[in-house]
Amino acid sequence: RRSILLPALFLLFAIGCAPPEARIERHAELFASLSPEAQQDIRDGIVKLGQSTDTVFLAIGRADHVQTRVEPSGITTIWRYTAVRWQRNAHVWPHRRGPWWHDPPYWDDSEEYDVLRVEFRDARVVAIEHIER
């Protein structure tokens, strides 16, 4: 359990999602219908194999991107959670013309990247991929 909890806590910060309490409050009836173990996983922000889409949503929030993969063995839905890295665009700011020439450099290049992918089959988690950057 400890090995699952540390990555889950890291993901809460990496993803930047709101704490589960807000989702639990907004979806109290759904939360109350889940098992005590699932409720604790949600409170702890933990995602495990076999969890339902509802449990994952309550635990870590709505995915930033949703993909669907169709294979001969079935349909897989992939929830992708992302982060954004901002970079100073050194190629643009020194070459600007006009009244802003003396402005400090600005951050205008961004890169979105995955930090977590959760795959579902038949509305149950079948794969969890933590991505370190």
CSV table of N, CA and C in Angstrom, one decimal:
chain,number,residue,atom,x,y,z
A,1,ARG,N,0.8,-1.2,0.0
A,1,ARG,CA,0.0,0.0,0.0
A,1,ARG,C,0.9,1.2,0.0
A,2,ARG,N,2.0,1.2,0.7
A,2,ARG,CA,2.9,2.4,0.8
A,2,ARG,C,3.4,2.7,-0.6
A,3,SER,N,3.8,1.7,-1.4
A,3,SER,CA,4.3,1.9,-2.7
A,3,SER,C,3.4,2.6,-3.6
A,4,ILE,N,2.1,2.4,-3.4
A,4,ILE,CA,1.1,3.0,-4.2
A,4,ILE,C,0.8,4.5,-3.7
A,5,LEU,N,0.9,4.7,-2.5
A,5,LEU,CA,0.5,6.0,-1.9
A,5,LEU,C,1.5,7.0,-2.3
A,6,LEU,N,2.8,6.8,-2.3
A,6,LEU,CA,3.8,7.8,-2.6
A,6,LEU,C,3.6,8.3,-4.1
A,7,PRO,N,3.5,7.4,-5.1
A,7,PRO,CA,3.3,7.9,-6.4
A,7,PRO,C,2.0,8.7,-6.5
A,8,ALA,N,1.0,8.2,-5.8
A,8,ALA,CA,-0.3,8.9,-5.8
A,8,ALA,C,-0.2,10.4,-5.3
A,9,LEU,N,0.5,10.5,-4.2
A,9,LEU,CA,0.7,11.8,-3.6
A,9,LEU,C,1.5,12.7,-4.6
A,10,PHE,N,2.5,12.1,-5.2
A,10,PHE,CA,3.3,12.9,-6.2
A,10,PHE,C,2.4,13.3,-7.4
A,11,LEU,N,1.5,12.4,-7.8
A,11,LEU,CA,0.6,12.8,-8.9
A,11,LEU,C,-0.3,13.9,-8.6
A,12,LEU,N,-0.8,14.0,-7.3
A,12,LEU,CA,-1.6,15.1,-6.9
A,12,LEU,C,-0.9,16.4,-7.2
A,13,PHE,N,0.3,16.5,-6.9
A,13,PHE,CA,1.1,17.7,-7.1
A,13,PHE,C,1.5,17.9,-8.5
A,14,ALA,N,1.9,16.8,-9.2
A,14,ALA,CA,2.3,16.9,-10.6
A,14,ALA,C,1.1,17.3,-11.5
A,15,ILE,N,0.0,16.7,-11.3
A,15,ILE,CA,-1.2,17.0,-12.1
A,15,ILE,C,-1.8,18.4,-11.7
A,16,GLY,N,-1.7,18.7,-10.5
A,16,GLY,CA,-2.2,20.0,-10.1
A,16,GLY,C,-3.7,20.0,-9.9
A,17,CYS,N,-4.2,18.8,-9.6
A,17,CYS,CA,-5.7,18.7,-9.5
A,17,CYS,C,-6.2,19.1,-8.1
A,18,ALA,N,-7.4,19.4,-8.1
A,18,ALA,CA,-8.0,19.8,-6.8
A,18,ALA,C,-8.1,18.6,-5.9
A,19,PRO,N,-8.1,18.8,-4.6
A,19,PRO,CA,-8.2,17.6,-3.7
A,19,PRO,C,-9.5,16.9,-3.9
A,20,PRO,N,-9.5,15.6,-3.6
A,20,PRO,CA,-10.8,14.8,-3.8
A,20,PRO,C,-12.0,15.3,-3.0
A,21,GLU,N,-11.8,16.0,-1.9
A,21,GLU,CA,-12.9,16.4,-1.0
A,21,GLU,C,-13.9,17.2,-1.8
A,22,ALA,N,-13.5,18.1,-2.7
A,22,ALA,CA,-14.4,18.9,-3.5
A,22,ALA,C,-15.3,18.0,-4.4
A,23,ARG,N,-14.7,17.0,-5.0
A,23,ARG,CA,-15.4,16.1,-5.9
A,23,ARG,C,-16.4,15.2,-5.0
A,24,ILE,N,-15.9,14.8,-3.9
A,24,ILE,CA,-16.7,13.9,-3.0
A,24,ILE,C,-17.9,14.7,-2.5
A,25,GLU,N,-17.8,16.0,-2.2
A,25,GLU,CA,-18.9,16.8,-1.8
A,25,GLU,C,-19.9,17.0,-2.9
A,26,ARG,N,-19.4,17.3,-4.1
A,26,ARG,CA,-20.3,17.5,-5.3
A,26,ARG,C,-21.0,16.2,-5.7
A,27,HIS,N,-20.4,15.1,-5.4
A,27,HIS,CA,-21.0,13.8,-5.9
A,27,HIS,C,-21.1,12.9,-4.7
A,28,ALA,N,-21.7,13.4,-3.6
A,28,ALA,CA,-21.9,12.7,-2.3
A,28,ALA,C,-22.7,11.4,-2.5
A,29,GLU,N,-23.7,11.4,-3.3
A,29,GLU,CA,-24.5,10.1,-3.4
A,29,GLU,C,-23.7,9.0,-4.1
A,30,LEU,N,-22.9,9.4,-5.1
A,30,LEU,CA,-22.1,8.4,-5.8
A,30,LEU,C,-21.0,7.9,-4.8
A,31,PHE,N,-20.4,8.8,-4.1
A,31,PHE,CA,-19.3,8.4,-3.1
A,31,PHE,C,-19.9,7.5,-2.1
A,32,ALA,N,-21.1,7.8,-1.6
A,32,ALA,CA,-21.8,6.9,-0.5
A,32,ALA,C,-22.1,5.5,-1.0
A,33,SER,N,-22.3,5.4,-2.3
A,33,SER,CA,-22.6,4.1,-2.9
A,33,SER,C,-21.4,3.2,-3.1
A,34,LEU,N,-20.2,3.7,-2.8
A,34,LEU,CA,-19.0,2.9,-3.0
A,34,LEU,C,-18.6,2.2,-1.7
A,35,SER,N,-17.8,1.1,-1.9
A,35,SER,CA,-17.3,0.3,-0.7
A,35,SER,C,-16.4,1.2,0.2
A,36,PRO,N,-16.3,0.9,1.5
A,36,PRO,CA,-15.4,1.6,2.4
A,36,PRO,C,-14.0,1.7,1.8
A,37,GLU,N,-13.5,0.6,1.2
A,37,GLU,CA,-12.1,0.5,0.7
A,37,GLU,C,-12.0,1.5,-0.5
A,38,ALA,N,-13.0,1.5,-1.4
A,38,ALA,CA,-13.0,2.5,-2.5
A,38,ALA,C,-13.0,3.9,-2.0
A,39,GLN,N,-13.9,4.2,-1.0
A,39,GLN,CA,-14.0,5.5,-0.4
A,39,GLN,C,-12.6,6.0,0.2
A,40,GLN,N,-11.9,5.1,0.8
A,40,GLN,CA,-10.6,5.4,1.4
A,40,GLN,C,-9.6,5.7,0.3
A,41,ASP,N,-9.6,4.9,-0.8
A,41,ASP,CA,-8.7,5.1,-1.9
A,41,ASP,C,-9.0,6.5,-2.5
A,42,ILE,N,-10.2,6.9,-2.6
A,42,ILE,CA,-10.6,8.2,-3.2
A,42,ILE,C,-10.1,9.3,-2.3
A,43,ARG,N,-10.3,9.2,-1.0
A,43,ARG,CA,-9.8,10.2,-0.1
A,43,ARG,C,-8.2,10.3,-0.2
A,44,ASP,N,-7.6,9.2,-0.4
A,44,ASP,CA,-6.1,9.2,-0.5
A,44,ASP,C,-5.6,9.6,-1.9
A,45,GLY,N,-6.5,9.7,-2.9
A,45,GLY,CA,-6.1,10.0,-4.2
A,45,GLY,C,-5.4,8.9,-4.9
A,46,ILE,N,-5.8,7.6,-4.6
A,46,ILE,CA,-5.1,6.4,-5.1
A,46,ILE,C,-5.9,5.8,-6.3
A,47,VAL,N,-5.1,5.5,-7.3
A,47,VAL,CA,-5.7,4.8,-8.5
A,47,VAL,C,-5.1,3.4,-8.5
A,48,LYS,N,-6.0,2.3,-8.6
A,48,LYS,CA,-5.6,0.9,-8.6
A,48,LYS,C,-6.2,0.2,-9.8
A,49,LEU,N,-5.6,-0.9,-10.1
A,49,LEU,CA,-6.2,-1.8,-11.1
A,49,LEU,C,-7.5,-2.3,-10.7
A,50,GLY,N,-8.5,-2.3,-11.6
A,50,GLY,CA,-9.8,-2.8,-11.2
A,50,GLY,C,-10.8,-1.8,-10.8
A,51,GLN,N,-10.3,-0.5,-10.5
A,51,GLN,CA,-11.3,0.5,-10.1
A,51,GLN,C,-12.2,0.9,-11.2
A,52,SER,N,-13.3,1.5,-10.9
A,52,SER,CA,-14.2,2.0,-11.9
A,52,SER,C,-13.9,3.4,-12.4
A,53,THR,N,-14.4,3.8,-13.5
A,53,THR,CA,-14.2,5.1,-13.9
A,53,THR,C,-14.7,6.2,-12.9
A,54,ASP,N,-15.8,5.9,-12.2
A,54,ASP,CA,-16.3,6.8,-11.2
A,54,ASP,C,-15.3,6.9,-10.1
A,55,THR,N,-14.7,5.8,-9.6
A,55,THR,CA,-13.7,5.9,-8.5
A,55,THR,C,-12.5,6.7,-8.9
A,56,VAL,N,-12.0,6.5,-10.1
A,56,VAL,CA,-10.8,7.2,-10.6
A,56,VAL,C,-11.2,8.7,-10.7
A,57,PHE,N,-12.3,9.0,-11.2
A,57,PHE,CA,-12.7,10.4,-11.3
A,57,PHE,C,-12.8,11.1,-10.0
A,58,LEU,N,-13.4,10.4,-9.0
A,58,LEU,CA,-13.5,11.0,-7.7
A,58,LEU,C,-12.1,11.1,-7.0
A,59,ALA,N,-11.2,10.2,-7.3
A,59,ALA,CA,-9.9,10.2,-6.7
A,59,ALA,C,-9.0,11.3,-7.2
A,60,ILE,N,-8.9,11.4,-8.6
A,60,ILE,CA,-7.9,12.3,-9.2
A,60,ILE,C,-8.5,13.3,-10.2
A,61,GLY,N,-9.8,13.2,-10.4
A,61,GLY,CA,-10.4,14.3,-11.2
A,61,GLY,C,-10.5,13.9,-12.7
A,62,ARG,N,-11.1,14.8,-13.4
A,62,ARG,CA,-11.3,14.6,-14.8
A,62,ARG,C,-10.0,14.7,-15.6
A,63,ALA,N,-9.9,13.8,-16.6
A,63,ALA,CA,-8.7,13.7,-17.4
A,63,ALA,C,-8.6,15.0,-18.3
A,64,ASP,N,-7.4,15.3,-18.6
A,64,ASP,CA,-7.1,16.4,-19.5
A,64,ASP,C,-7.5,16.0,-21.0
A,65,HIS,N,-7.2,14.8,-21.3
A,65,HIS,CA,-7.5,14.3,-22.7
A,65,HIS,C,-8.0,12.9,-22.5
A,66,VAL,N,-9.0,12.5,-23.4
A,66,VAL,CA,-9.5,11.1,-23.4
A,66,VAL,C,-9.3,10.6,-24.8
A,67,GLN,N,-8.8,9.4,-24.9
A,67,GLN,CA,-8.5,8.7,-26.2
A,67,GLN,C,-9.3,7.4,-26.2
A,68,THR,N,-9.5,6.9,-27.4
A,68,THR,CA,-10.1,5.6,-27.5
A,68,THR,C,-9.3,4.8,-28.5
A,69,ARG,N,-8.9,3.6,-28.1
A,69,ARG,CA,-8.1,2.7,-28.9
A,69,ARG,C,-9.0,1.5,-29.2
A,70,VAL,N,-9.2,1.2,-30.5
A,70,VAL,CA,-10.0,0.0,-30.9
A,70,VAL,C,-9.0,-1.1,-31.4
A,71,GLU,N,-9.1,-2.2,-30.8
A,71,GLU,CA,-8.3,-3.4,-31.2
A,71,GLU,C,-9.2,-4.6,-31.4
A,72,PRO,N,-8.7,-5.7,-32.0
A,72,PRO,CA,-9.5,-6.9,-32.2
A,72,PRO,C,-10.0,-7.4,-30.8
A,73,SER,N,-9.2,-7.2,-29.7
A,73,SER,CA,-9.6,-7.7,-28.4
A,73,SER,C,-10.6,-6.8,-27.7
A,74,GLY,N,-10.9,-5.6,-28.2
A,74,GLY,CA,-11.9,-4.8,-27.6
A,74,GLY,C,-11.5,-3.3,-27.7
A,75,ILE,N,-12.3,-2.5,-27.0
A,75,ILE,CA,-12.1,-1.0,-27.0
A,75,ILE,C,-11.5,-0.6,-25.6
A,76,THR,N,-10.4,0.2,-25.7
A,76,THR,CA,-9.8,0.7,-24.5
A,76,THR,C,-9.9,2.2,-24.5
A,77,THR,N,-10.3,2.7,-23.4
A,77,THR,CA,-10.4,4.2,-23.2
A,77,THR,C,-9.2,4.6,-22.4
A,78,ILE,N,-8.5,5.6,-22.8
A,78,ILE,CA,-7.3,6.1,-22.1
A,78,ILE,C,-7.6,7.5,-21.6
A,79,TRP,N,-7.4,7.7,-20.3
A,79,TRP,CA,-7.5,9.0,-19.7
A,79,TRP,C,-6.1,9.5,-19.5
A,80,ARG,N,-5.8,10.7,-20.1
A,80,ARG,CA,-4.4,11.2,-20.0
A,80,ARG,C,-4.5,12.5,-19.1
A,81,TYR,N,-3.6,12.5,-18.1
A,81,TYR,CA,-3.5,13.6,-17.2
A,81,TYR,C,-2.1,14.3,-17.6
A,82,THR,N,-2.2,15.6,-17.8
A,82,THR,CA,-1.0,16.3,-18.3
A,82,THR,C,-0.5,17.4,-17.4
A,83,ALA,N,0.7,17.9,-17.7
A,83,ALA,CA,1.2,19.1,-17.0
A,83,ALA,C,1.8,20.0,-18.1
A,84,VAL,N,2.0,21.2,-17.8
A,84,VAL,CA,2.5,22.2,-18.8
A,84,VAL,C,3.8,22.8,-18.3
A,85,ARG,N,4.8,22.8,-19.1
A,85,ARG,CA,6.1,23.4,-18.8
A,85,ARG,C,6.2,24.6,-19.7
A,86,TRP,N,6.5,25.8,-19.1
A,86,TRP,CA,6.7,27.1,-19.8
A,86,TRP,C,8.2,27.3,-19.9
A,87,GLN,N,8.5,27.8,-21.1
A,87,GLN,CA,9.9,28.1,-21.4
A,87,GLN,C,10.1,29.5,-22.0
A,88,ARG,N,11.1,30.1,-21.6
A,88,ARG,CA,11.4,31.5,-22.2
A,88,ARG,C,11.8,31.3,-23.6
A,89,ASN,N,11.1,32.1,-24.4
A,89,ASN,CA,11.4,32.1,-25.9
A,89,ASN,C,12.6,33.0,-26.2
A,90,ALA,N,13.8,32.5,-26.1
A,90,ALA,CA,15.0,33.4,-26.3
A,90,ALA,C,15.2,33.8,-27.7
A,91,HIS,N,14.5,33.1,-28.6
A,91,HIS,CA,14.6,33.5,-30.1
A,91,HIS,C,13.8,34.7,-30.5
A,92,VAL,N,12.8,35.0,-29.6
A,92,VAL,CA,11.9,36.0,-30.0
A,92,VAL,C,12.2,37.3,-29.3
A,93,TRP,N,12.3,37.3,-28.0
A,93,TRP,CA,12.3,38.6,-27.3
A,93,TRP,C,13.5,39.5,-27.6
A,94,PRO,N,14.7,39.1,-27.9
A,94,PRO,CA,15.8,40.1,-28.2
A,94,PRO,C,15.6,40.8,-29.5
A,95,HIS,N,14.8,40.2,-30.4
A,95,HIS,CA,14.6,40.7,-31.7
A,95,HIS,C,13.3,41.5,-31.9
A,96,ARG,N,12.6,41.7,-30.8
A,96,ARG,CA,11.4,42.5,-30.9
A,96,ARG,C,11.7,43.9,-31.2
A,97,ARG,N,10.8,44.6,-31.9
A,97,ARG,CA,11.0,46.0,-32.2
A,97,ARG,C,9.8,46.8,-31.6
A,98,GLY,N,10.0,48.0,-31.5
A,98,GLY,CA,9.0,48.9,-30.9
A,98,GLY,C,9.2,49.3,-29.5
A,99,PRO,N,8.2,49.8,-28.8
A,99,PRO,CA,8.3,50.4,-27.5
A,99,PRO,C,8.7,49.3,-26.4
A,100,TRP,N,8.5,48.0,-26.7
A,100,TRP,CA,8.7,47.0,-25.8
A,100,TRP,C,10.1,46.4,-25.8
A,101,TRP,N,11.1,47.1,-26.5
A,101,TRP,CA,12.4,46.5,-26.7
A,101,TRP,C,13.1,46.2,-25.4
A,102,HIS,N,12.9,47.1,-24.4
A,102,HIS,CA,13.6,46.9,-23.1
A,102,HIS,C,12.9,46.0,-22.1
A,103,ASP,N,11.7,45.5,-22.5
A,103,ASP,CA,11.0,44.6,-21.6
A,103,ASP,C,11.8,43.4,-21.2
A,104,PRO,N,11.6,42.8,-20.1
A,104,PRO,CA,12.4,41.6,-19.8
A,104,PRO,C,11.8,40.4,-20.6
A,105,PRO,N,12.6,39.3,-20.7
A,105,PRO,CA,12.1,38.2,-21.5
A,105,PRO,C,10.8,37.7,-21.0
A,106,TYR,N,10.0,37.1,-21.8
A,106,TYR,CA,8.7,36.6,-21.4
A,106,TYR,C,8.6,35.1,-21.7
A,107,TRP,N,7.7,34.5,-21.1
A,107,TRP,CA,7.5,33.0,-21.2
A,107,TRP,C,6.4,32.7,-22.1
A,108,ASP,N,6.7,32.4,-23.3
A,108,ASP,CA,5.6,32.2,-24.3
A,108,ASP,C,5.6,30.8,-25.0
A,109,ASP,N,6.7,30.0,-24.8
A,109,ASP,CA,6.7,28.7,-25.3
A,109,ASP,C,6.2,27.7,-24.2
A,110,SER,N,5.3,26.9,-24.6
A,110,SER,CA,4.8,25.9,-23.6
A,110,SER,C,4.9,24.5,-24.2
A,111,GLU,N,5.0,23.5,-23.4
A,111,GLU,CA,5.0,22.2,-23.8
A,111,GLU,C,4.1,21.4,-22.8
A,112,GLU,N,3.1,20.8,-23.4
A,112,GLU,CA,2.2,19.9,-22.6
A,112,GLU,C,2.7,18.5,-22.7
A,113,TYR,N,2.8,17.8,-21.6
A,113,TYR,CA,3.3,16.4,-21.6
A,113,TYR,C,2.4,15.6,-20.6
A,114,ASP,N,2.4,14.3,-20.8
A,114,ASP,CA,1.6,13.4,-20.0
A,114,ASP,C,2.4,13.1,-18.7
A,115,VAL,N,1.7,13.0,-17.6
A,115,VAL,CA,2.3,12.6,-16.3
A,115,VAL,C,1.6,11.3,-15.8
A,116,LEU,N,0.4,11.0,-16.4
A,116,LEU,CA,-0.3,9.8,-16.0
A,116,LEU,C,-1.2,9.4,-17.1
A,117,ARG,N,-1.3,8.1,-17.3
A,117,ARG,CA,-2.3,7.6,-18.3
A,117,ARG,C,-3.0,6.4,-17.5
A,118,VAL,N,-4.3,6.4,-17.6
A,118,VAL,CA,-5.1,5.4,-17.0
A,118,VAL,C,-5.9,4.8,-18.1
A,119,GLU,N,-5.8,3.5,-18.3
A,119,GLU,CA,-6.5,2.8,-19.3
A,119,GLU,C,-7.7,2.0,-18.7
A,120,PHE,N,-8.8,2.1,-19.4
A,120,PHE,CA,-10.0,1.4,-19.0
A,120,PHE,C,-10.5,0.4,-20.0
A,121,ARG,N,-11.0,-0.7,-19.6
A,121,ARG,CA,-11.7,-1.6,-20.5
A,121,ARG,C,-13.0,-2.1,-19.7
A,122,ASP,N,-14.1,-1.9,-20.3
A,122,ASP,CA,-15.4,-2.2,-19.7
A,122,ASP,C,-15.5,-1.4,-18.4
A,123,ALA,N,-15.1,-0.2,-18.5
A,123,ALA,CA,-15.2,0.8,-17.4
A,123,ALA,C,-14.5,0.4,-16.1
A,124,ARG,N,-13.4,-0.4,-16.3
A,124,ARG,CA,-12.5,-0.8,-15.2
A,124,ARG,C,-11.1,-0.5,-15.5
A,125,VAL,N,-10.3,-0.1,-14.6
A,125,VAL,CA,-8.8,0.2,-14.8
A,125,VAL,C,-8.1,-1.1,-15.2
A,126,VAL,N,-7.4,-1.1,-16.3
A,126,VAL,CA,-6.6,-2.3,-16.7
A,126,VAL,C,-5.2,-2.0,-16.8
A,127,ALA,N,-4.8,-0.7,-16.8
A,127,ALA,CA,-3.4,-0.3,-16.9
A,127,ALA,C,-3.2,1.1,-16.3
A,128,ILE,N,-2.1,1.3,-15.6
A,128,ILE,CA,-1.8,2.7,-15.1
A,128,ILE,C,-0.3,2.9,-15.4
A,129,GLU,N,-0.1,4.1,-16.1
A,129,GLU,CA,1.2,4.4,-16.5
A,129,GLU,C,1.6,5.8,-15.9
A,130,HIS,N,2.6,5.7,-15.0
A,130,HIS,CA,3.2,7.0,-14.4
A,130,HIS,C,4.3,7.4,-15.3
A,131,ILE,N,4.4,8.6,-15.8
A,131,ILE,CA,5.4,9.1,-16.7
A,131,ILE,C,6.2,10.1,-16.0
A,132,GLU,N,7.5,9.8,-15.9
A,132,GLU,CA,8.4,10.8,-15.3
A,132,GLU,C,9.1,11.6,-16.4
A,133,ARG,N,9.2,12.8,-16.1
A,133,ARG,CA,9.8,13.8,-17.1
A,133,ARG,C,11.1,14.3,-16.6
